[in-house]
Coordinates of C-alpha atoms (C1' of nucleotides) in Angstrom, one line a residue:
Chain A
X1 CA -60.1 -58.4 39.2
X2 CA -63.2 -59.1 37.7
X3 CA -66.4 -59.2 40.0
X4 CA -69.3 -61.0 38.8
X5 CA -68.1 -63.0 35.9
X6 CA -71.0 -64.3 33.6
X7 CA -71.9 -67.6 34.9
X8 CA -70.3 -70.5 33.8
X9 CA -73.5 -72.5 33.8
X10 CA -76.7 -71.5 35.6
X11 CA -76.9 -71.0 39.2
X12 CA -76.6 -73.4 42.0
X13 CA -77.8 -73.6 46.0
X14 CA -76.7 -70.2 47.0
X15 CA -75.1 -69.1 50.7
X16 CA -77.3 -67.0 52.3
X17 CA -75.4 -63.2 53.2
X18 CA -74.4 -63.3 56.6
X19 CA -75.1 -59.1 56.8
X20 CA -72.4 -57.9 59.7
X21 CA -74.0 -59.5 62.7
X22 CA -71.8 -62.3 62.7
X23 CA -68.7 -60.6 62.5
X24 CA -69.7 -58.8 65.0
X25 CA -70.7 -61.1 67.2
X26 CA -67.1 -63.0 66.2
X27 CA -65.6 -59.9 67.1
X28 CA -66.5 -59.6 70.5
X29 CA -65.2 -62.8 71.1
X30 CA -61.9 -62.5 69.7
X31 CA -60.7 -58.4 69.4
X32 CA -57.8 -57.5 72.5
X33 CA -59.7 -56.0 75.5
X34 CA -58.0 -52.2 74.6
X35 CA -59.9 -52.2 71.2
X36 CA -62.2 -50.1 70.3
X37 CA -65.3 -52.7 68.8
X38 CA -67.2 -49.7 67.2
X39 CA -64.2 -48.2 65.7
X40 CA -63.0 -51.6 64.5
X41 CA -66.8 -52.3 62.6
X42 CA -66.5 -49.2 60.6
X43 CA -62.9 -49.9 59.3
X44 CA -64.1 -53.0 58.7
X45 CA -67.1 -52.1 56.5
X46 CA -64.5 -49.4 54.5
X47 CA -62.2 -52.3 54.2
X48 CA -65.0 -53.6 52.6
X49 CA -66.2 -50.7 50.3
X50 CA -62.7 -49.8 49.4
X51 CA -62.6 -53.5 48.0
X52 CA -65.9 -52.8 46.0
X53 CA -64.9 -49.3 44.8
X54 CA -61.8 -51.4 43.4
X55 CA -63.5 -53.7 41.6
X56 CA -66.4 -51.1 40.4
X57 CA -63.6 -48.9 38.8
X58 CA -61.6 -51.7 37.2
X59 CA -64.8 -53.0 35.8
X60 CA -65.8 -49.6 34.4
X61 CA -62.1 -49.4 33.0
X62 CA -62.0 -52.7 31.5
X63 CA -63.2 -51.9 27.8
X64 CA -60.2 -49.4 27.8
X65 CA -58.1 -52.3 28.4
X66 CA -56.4 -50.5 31.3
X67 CA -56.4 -51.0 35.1
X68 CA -56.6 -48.3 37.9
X69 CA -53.3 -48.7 39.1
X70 CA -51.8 -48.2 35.2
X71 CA -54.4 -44.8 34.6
X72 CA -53.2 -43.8 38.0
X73 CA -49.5 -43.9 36.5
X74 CA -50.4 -42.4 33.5
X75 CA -52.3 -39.3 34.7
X76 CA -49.1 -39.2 37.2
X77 CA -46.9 -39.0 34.5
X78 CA -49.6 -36.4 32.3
X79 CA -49.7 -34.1 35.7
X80 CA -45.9 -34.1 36.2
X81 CA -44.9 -33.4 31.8
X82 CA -42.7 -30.8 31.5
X83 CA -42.4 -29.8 35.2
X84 CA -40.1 -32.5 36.9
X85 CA -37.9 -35.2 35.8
X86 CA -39.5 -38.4 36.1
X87 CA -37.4 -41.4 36.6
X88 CA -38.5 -45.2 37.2
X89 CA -36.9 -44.2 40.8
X90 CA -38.9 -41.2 41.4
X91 CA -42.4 -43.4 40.0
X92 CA -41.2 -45.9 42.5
X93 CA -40.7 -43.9 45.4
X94 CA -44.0 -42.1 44.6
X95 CA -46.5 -45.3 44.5
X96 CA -44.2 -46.8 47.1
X97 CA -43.4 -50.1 44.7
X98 CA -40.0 -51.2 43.5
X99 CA -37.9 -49.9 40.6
X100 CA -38.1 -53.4 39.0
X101 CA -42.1 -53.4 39.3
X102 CA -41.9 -50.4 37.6
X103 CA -39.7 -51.3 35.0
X104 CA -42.6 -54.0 34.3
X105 CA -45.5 -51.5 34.2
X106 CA -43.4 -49.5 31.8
X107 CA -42.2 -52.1 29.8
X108 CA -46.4 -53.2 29.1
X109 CA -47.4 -49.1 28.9
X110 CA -44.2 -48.9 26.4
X111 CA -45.6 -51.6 24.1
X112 CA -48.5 -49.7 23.2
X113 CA -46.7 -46.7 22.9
X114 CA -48.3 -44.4 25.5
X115 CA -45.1 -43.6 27.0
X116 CA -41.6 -42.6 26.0
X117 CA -38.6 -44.0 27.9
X118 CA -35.4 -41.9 26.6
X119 CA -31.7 -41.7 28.2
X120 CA -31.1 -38.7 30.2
X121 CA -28.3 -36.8 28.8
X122 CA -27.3 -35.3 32.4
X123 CA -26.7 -38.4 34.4
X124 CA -26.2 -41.5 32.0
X125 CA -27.5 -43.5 35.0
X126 CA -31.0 -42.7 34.5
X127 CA -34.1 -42.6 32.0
X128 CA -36.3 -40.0 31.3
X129 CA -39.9 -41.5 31.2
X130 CA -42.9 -38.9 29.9
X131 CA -46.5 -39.9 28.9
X132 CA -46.3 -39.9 25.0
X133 CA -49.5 -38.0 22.4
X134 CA -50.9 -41.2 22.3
X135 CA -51.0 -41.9 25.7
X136 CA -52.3 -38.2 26.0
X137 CA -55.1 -39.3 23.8
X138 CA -55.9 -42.1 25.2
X139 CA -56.5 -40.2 28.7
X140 CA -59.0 -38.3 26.8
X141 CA -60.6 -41.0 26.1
X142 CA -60.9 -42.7 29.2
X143 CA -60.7 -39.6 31.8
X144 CA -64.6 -38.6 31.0
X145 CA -65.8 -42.8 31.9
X146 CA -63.3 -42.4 35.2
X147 CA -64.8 -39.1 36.3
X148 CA -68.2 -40.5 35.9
X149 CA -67.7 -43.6 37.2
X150 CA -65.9 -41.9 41.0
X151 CA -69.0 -39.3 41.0
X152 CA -71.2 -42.1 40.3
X153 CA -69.4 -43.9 43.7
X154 CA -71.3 -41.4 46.0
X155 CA -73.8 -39.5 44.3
X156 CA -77.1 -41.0 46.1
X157 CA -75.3 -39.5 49.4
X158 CA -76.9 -35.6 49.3
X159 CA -75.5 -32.7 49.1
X160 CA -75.1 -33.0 53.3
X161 CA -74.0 -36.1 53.5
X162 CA -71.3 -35.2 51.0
X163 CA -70.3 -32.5 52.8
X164 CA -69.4 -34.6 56.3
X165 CA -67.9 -37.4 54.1
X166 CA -65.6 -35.3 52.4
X167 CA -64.2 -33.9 55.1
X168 CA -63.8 -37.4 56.9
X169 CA -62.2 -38.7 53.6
X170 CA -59.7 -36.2 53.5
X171 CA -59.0 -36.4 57.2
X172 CA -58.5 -40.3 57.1
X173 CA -56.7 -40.4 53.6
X174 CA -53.9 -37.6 55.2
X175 CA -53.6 -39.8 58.2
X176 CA -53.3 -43.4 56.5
X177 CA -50.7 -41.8 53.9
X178 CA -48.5 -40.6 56.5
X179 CA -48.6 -44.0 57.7
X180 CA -48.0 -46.1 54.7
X181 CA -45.1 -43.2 53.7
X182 CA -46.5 -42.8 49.8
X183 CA -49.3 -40.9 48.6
X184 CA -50.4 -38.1 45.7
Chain B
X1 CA -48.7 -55.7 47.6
X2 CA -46.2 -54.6 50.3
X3 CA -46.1 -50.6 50.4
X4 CA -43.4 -48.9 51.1
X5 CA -40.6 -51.4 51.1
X6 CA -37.2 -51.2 52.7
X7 CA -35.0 -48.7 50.3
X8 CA -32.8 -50.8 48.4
X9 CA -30.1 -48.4 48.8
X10 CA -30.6 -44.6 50.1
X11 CA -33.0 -42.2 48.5
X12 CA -33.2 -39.9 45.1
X13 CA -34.6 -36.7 44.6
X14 CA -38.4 -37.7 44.6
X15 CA -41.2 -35.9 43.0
X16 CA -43.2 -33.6 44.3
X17 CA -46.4 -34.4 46.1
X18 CA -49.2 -32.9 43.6
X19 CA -52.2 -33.5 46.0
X20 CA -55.8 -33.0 44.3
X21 CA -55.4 -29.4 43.1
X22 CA -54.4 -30.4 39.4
X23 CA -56.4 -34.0 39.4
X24 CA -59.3 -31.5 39.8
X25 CA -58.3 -29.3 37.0
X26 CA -57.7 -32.0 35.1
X27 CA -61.2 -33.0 35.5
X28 CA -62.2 -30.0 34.7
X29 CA -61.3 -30.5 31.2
X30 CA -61.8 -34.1 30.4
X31 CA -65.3 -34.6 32.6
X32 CA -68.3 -34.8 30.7
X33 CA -70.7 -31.5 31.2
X34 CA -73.1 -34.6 33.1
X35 CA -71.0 -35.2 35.3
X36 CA -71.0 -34.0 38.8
X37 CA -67.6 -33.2 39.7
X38 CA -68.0 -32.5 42.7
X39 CA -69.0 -36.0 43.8
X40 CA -66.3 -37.1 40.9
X41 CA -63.8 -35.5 43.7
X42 CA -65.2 -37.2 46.4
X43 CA -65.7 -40.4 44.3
X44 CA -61.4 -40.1 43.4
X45 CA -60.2 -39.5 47.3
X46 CA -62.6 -43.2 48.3
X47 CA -60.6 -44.6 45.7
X48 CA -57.3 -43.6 47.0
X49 CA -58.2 -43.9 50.6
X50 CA -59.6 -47.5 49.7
X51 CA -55.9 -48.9 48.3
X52 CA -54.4 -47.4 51.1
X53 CA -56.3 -49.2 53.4
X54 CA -56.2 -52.8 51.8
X55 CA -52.4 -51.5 51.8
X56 CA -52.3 -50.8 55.1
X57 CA -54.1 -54.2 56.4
X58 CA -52.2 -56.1 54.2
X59 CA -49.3 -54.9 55.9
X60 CA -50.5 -55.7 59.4
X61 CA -51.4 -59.4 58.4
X62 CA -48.2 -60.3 56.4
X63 CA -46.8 -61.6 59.8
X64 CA -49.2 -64.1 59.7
X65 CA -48.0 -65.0 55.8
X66 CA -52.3 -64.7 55.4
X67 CA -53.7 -61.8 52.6
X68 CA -57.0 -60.3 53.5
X69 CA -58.6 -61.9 50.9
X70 CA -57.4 -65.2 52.2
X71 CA -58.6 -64.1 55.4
X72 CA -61.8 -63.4 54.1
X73 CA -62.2 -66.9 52.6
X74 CA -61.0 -68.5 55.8
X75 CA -63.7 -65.9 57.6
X76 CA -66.2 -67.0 55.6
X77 CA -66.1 -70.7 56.4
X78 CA -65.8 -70.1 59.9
X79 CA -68.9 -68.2 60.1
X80 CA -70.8 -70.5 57.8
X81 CA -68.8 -73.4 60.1
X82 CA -71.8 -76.1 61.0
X83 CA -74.7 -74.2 58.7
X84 CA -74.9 -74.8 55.7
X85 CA -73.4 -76.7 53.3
X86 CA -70.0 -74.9 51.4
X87 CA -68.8 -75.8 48.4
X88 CA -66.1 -74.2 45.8
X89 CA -69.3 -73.3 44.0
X90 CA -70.9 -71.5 46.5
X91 CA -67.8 -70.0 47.8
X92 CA -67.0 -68.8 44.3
X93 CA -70.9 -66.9 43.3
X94 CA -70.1 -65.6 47.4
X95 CA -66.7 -63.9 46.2
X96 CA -68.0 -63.2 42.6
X97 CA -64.8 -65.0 41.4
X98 CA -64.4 -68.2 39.2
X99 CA -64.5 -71.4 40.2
X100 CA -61.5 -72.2 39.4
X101 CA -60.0 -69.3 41.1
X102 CA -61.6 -70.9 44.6
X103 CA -59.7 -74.3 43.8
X104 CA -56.4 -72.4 43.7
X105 CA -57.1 -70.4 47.1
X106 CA -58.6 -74.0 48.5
X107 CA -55.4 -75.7 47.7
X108 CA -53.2 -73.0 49.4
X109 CA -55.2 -73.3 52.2
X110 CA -55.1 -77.0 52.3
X111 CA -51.6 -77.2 52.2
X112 CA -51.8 -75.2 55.1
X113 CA -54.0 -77.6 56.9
X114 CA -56.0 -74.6 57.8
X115 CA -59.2 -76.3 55.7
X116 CA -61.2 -79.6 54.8
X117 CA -62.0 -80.8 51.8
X118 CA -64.3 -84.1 51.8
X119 CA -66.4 -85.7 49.4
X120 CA -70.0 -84.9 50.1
X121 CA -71.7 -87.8 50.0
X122 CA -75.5 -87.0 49.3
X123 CA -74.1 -85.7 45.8
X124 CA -71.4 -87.1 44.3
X125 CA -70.0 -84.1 42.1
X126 CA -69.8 -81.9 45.2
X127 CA -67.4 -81.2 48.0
X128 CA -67.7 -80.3 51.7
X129 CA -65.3 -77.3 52.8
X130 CA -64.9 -75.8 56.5
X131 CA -62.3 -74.8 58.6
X132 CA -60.0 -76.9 60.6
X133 CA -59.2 -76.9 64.2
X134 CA -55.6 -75.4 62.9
X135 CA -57.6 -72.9 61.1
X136 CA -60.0 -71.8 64.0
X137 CA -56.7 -71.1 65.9
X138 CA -54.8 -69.7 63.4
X139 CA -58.4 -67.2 63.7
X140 CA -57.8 -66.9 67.2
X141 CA -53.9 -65.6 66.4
X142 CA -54.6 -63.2 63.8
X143 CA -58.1 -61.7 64.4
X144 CA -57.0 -59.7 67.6
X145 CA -54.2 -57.9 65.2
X146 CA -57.0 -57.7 62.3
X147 CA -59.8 -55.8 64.5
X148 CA -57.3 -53.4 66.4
X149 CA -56.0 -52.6 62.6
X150 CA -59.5 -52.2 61.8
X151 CA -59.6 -49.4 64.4
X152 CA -57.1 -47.8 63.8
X153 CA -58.7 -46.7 60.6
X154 CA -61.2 -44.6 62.1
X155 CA -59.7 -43.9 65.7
X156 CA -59.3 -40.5 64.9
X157 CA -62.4 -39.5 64.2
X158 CA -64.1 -38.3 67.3
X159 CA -67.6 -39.9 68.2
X160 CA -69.8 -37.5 66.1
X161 CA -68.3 -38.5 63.1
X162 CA -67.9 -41.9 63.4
X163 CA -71.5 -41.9 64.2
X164 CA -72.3 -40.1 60.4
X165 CA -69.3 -41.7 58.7
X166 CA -71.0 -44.7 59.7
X167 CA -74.2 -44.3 58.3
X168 CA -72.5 -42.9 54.9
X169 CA -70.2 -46.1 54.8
X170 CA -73.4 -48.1 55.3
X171 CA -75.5 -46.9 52.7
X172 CA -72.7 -46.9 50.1
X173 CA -71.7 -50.1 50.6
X174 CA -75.3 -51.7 50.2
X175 CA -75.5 -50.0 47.2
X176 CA -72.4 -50.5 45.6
X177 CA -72.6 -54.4 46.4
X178 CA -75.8 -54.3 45.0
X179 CA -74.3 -52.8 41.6
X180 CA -71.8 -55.8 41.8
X181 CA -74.2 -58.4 42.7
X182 CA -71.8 -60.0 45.2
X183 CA -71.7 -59.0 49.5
X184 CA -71.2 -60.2 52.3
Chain C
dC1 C1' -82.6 -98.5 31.4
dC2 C1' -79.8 -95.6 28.8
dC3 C1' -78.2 -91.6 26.8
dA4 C1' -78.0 -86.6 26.4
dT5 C1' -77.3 -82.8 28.9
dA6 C1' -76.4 -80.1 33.0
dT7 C1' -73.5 -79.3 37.0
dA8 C1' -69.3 -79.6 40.2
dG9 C1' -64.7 -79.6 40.5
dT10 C1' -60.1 -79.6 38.8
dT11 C1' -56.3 -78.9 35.6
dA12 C1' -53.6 -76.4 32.2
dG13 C1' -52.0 -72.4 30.7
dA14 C1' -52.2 -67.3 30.6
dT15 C1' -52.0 -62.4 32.6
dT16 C1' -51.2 -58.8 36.0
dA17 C1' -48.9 -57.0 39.7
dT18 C1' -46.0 -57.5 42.8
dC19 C1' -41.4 -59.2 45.1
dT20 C1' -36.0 -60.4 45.8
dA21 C1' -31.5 -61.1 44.0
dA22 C1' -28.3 -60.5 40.5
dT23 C1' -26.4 -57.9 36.8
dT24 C1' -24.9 -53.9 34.1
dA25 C1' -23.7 -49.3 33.5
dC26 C1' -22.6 -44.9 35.1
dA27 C1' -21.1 -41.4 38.7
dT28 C1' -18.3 -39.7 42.3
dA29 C1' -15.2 -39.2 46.1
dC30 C1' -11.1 -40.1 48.2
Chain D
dG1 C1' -8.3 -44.4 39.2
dT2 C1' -10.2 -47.6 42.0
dA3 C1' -13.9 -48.5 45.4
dT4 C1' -18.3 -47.6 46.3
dG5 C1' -22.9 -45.8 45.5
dT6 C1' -27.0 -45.4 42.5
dA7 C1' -30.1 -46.3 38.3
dA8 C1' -32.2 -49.4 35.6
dT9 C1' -33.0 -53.8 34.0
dT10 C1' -33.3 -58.9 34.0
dA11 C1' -34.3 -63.4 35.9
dG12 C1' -37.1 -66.0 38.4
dA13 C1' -40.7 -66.3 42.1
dT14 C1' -45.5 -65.8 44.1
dA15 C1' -50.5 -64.3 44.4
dA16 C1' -54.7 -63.7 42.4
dT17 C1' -57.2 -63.8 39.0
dC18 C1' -58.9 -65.4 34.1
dT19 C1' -60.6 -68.9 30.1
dA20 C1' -60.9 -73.3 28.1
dA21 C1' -60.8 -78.0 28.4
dC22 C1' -61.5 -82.0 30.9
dT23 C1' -63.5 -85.6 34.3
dA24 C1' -67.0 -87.3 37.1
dT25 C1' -71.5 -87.4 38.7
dA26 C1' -76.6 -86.5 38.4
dT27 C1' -80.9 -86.5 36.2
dG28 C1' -84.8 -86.5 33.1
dG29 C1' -87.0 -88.2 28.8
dG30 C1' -87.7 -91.6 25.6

DNA sequence: CCCATATAGTTAGATTATCTAATTACATAC
DNA sequence: GTATGTAATTAGATAATCTAACTATATGGG
């Protein structure tokens, strides 16, 4: 997940960027007659980004020794204490991954005790999973570098620009949910 | 990778859906006072739209048994195809990944008989990569399904603002890449 | 001309994040 | 009270990455 490891040695005969011409110009060629080119450019340049934001975040993450998708389950946990039940069903049915990949990311979060996995006393069937004071803690920690690094993500747009993006974002991130059948 | 897999049985009570209300409340407390939070907001719903998406195309490709990334790679050589010279070293600074990282993804592909790897003889210690004629059709197959998904990204966004998203999507993306040191 | 060093590529072995299938334990309904 | 359903885990696989070590080739300085 790392972008832009140091070199191994120093640097080589490089490939020159291509830029979005060529794909373009690919596209025409090969997209079905009933799509829509200039549609398909712009998803493919927020395929793109979404890549880069990816890899941006992890990389700003990385001296916490935690990925996005593990803070992501953490603050889920942190935002649902005390209100809901929160079973390695209910996590897996919420990020839309299987019981047993759960039981994997709780197994590594477990392990450095951020998290508490206890029997629930009402239905011997399932565990009780809850974010633990260290793993509290830790969100503190980390929470201030993740807020900086998102508004960091878009804050050469101004305060116009932000204002049309946000409500494209919003629109698009509803729409693809609904589609994919998961989301916050 | 897969979202939203086949229930192994029937469903569970799930969770709620939170939406940003309490991620925002959250931030309130844990932000730093420097940062806007604001743009942090805007910043967290890219994030989440950009998994959803790599989600959502990976999904559309997996017929193919082809990942975007692979894609990508197989994208790359295409376009470069008769150029300039590619080599695992040049593919590897191109994706910001190891070098060793590109043999693993070259051997996959080989095995597919979807690339080329020769000897290139003007220097010894180097090899030639591109494309096959199996993997210029295999292109052909899957490019028409990987624009038309592209689309349907952004379809409903009516023309006006496609035409700002656009130039937003643009700008961030040069920028970001340029934080990464790696693009396309 | 040879040797030291740099570079290209691969291999070996690890980690993370996912999957499917099988297993274990508990719950419930007929 | 047995059959069936559900929850969680385990076992074993794959993909995409990494680092470290290794092999082979190239090259420049004595």
């Amino acid at each position: 997940m790392q972008r832009k490891p140091a070199k191994e040695y120093t640097t080589e005969q490089q490939l020159p960027r291509l830029g979005t011409a060529p794909y373009l110009k690919l596209m025409e060629r090969t997209a079905a007659s009933e799509t829509n080119q200039y549609a398909a450019h712009l998803g493919l340049i927020m395929l793109w980004l979404g890549d880069n934001v990816l890899d941006l975040v992890d990389h700003d993450l990385s001296s916490f020794d935690i990925t996005e998708s593990k803070l992501d389950l953490l603050l889920l946990l942190s935002l649902h204490d005390g209100q809901e039940l929160v079973t390695p069903s209910s996590i897996a049915d919420r990020l839309g991954i299987r019981r047993s990949s759960v039981t994997s990311l709780l197994i590594w979060l477990e392990k450095r005790n951020w998290i508490i996995r206890e029997p629930y006393a009402k239905d011997g069937r399932m565990t009780h999973v809850r974010i633990s004071p260290e793993g509290s803690m830790l969100l503190q920690q980390v929470l201030p570098t993740f807020w900086s690094t998102c508004a960091s993500l878009v804050e050469e747009l101004n305060k116009e620009e932000q204002e049309v993006f946000r409500n494209v974002l919003v629109k698009l991130n509803k729409n693809i949910e609904n589609r994919l059948g998961a989301g916050r």
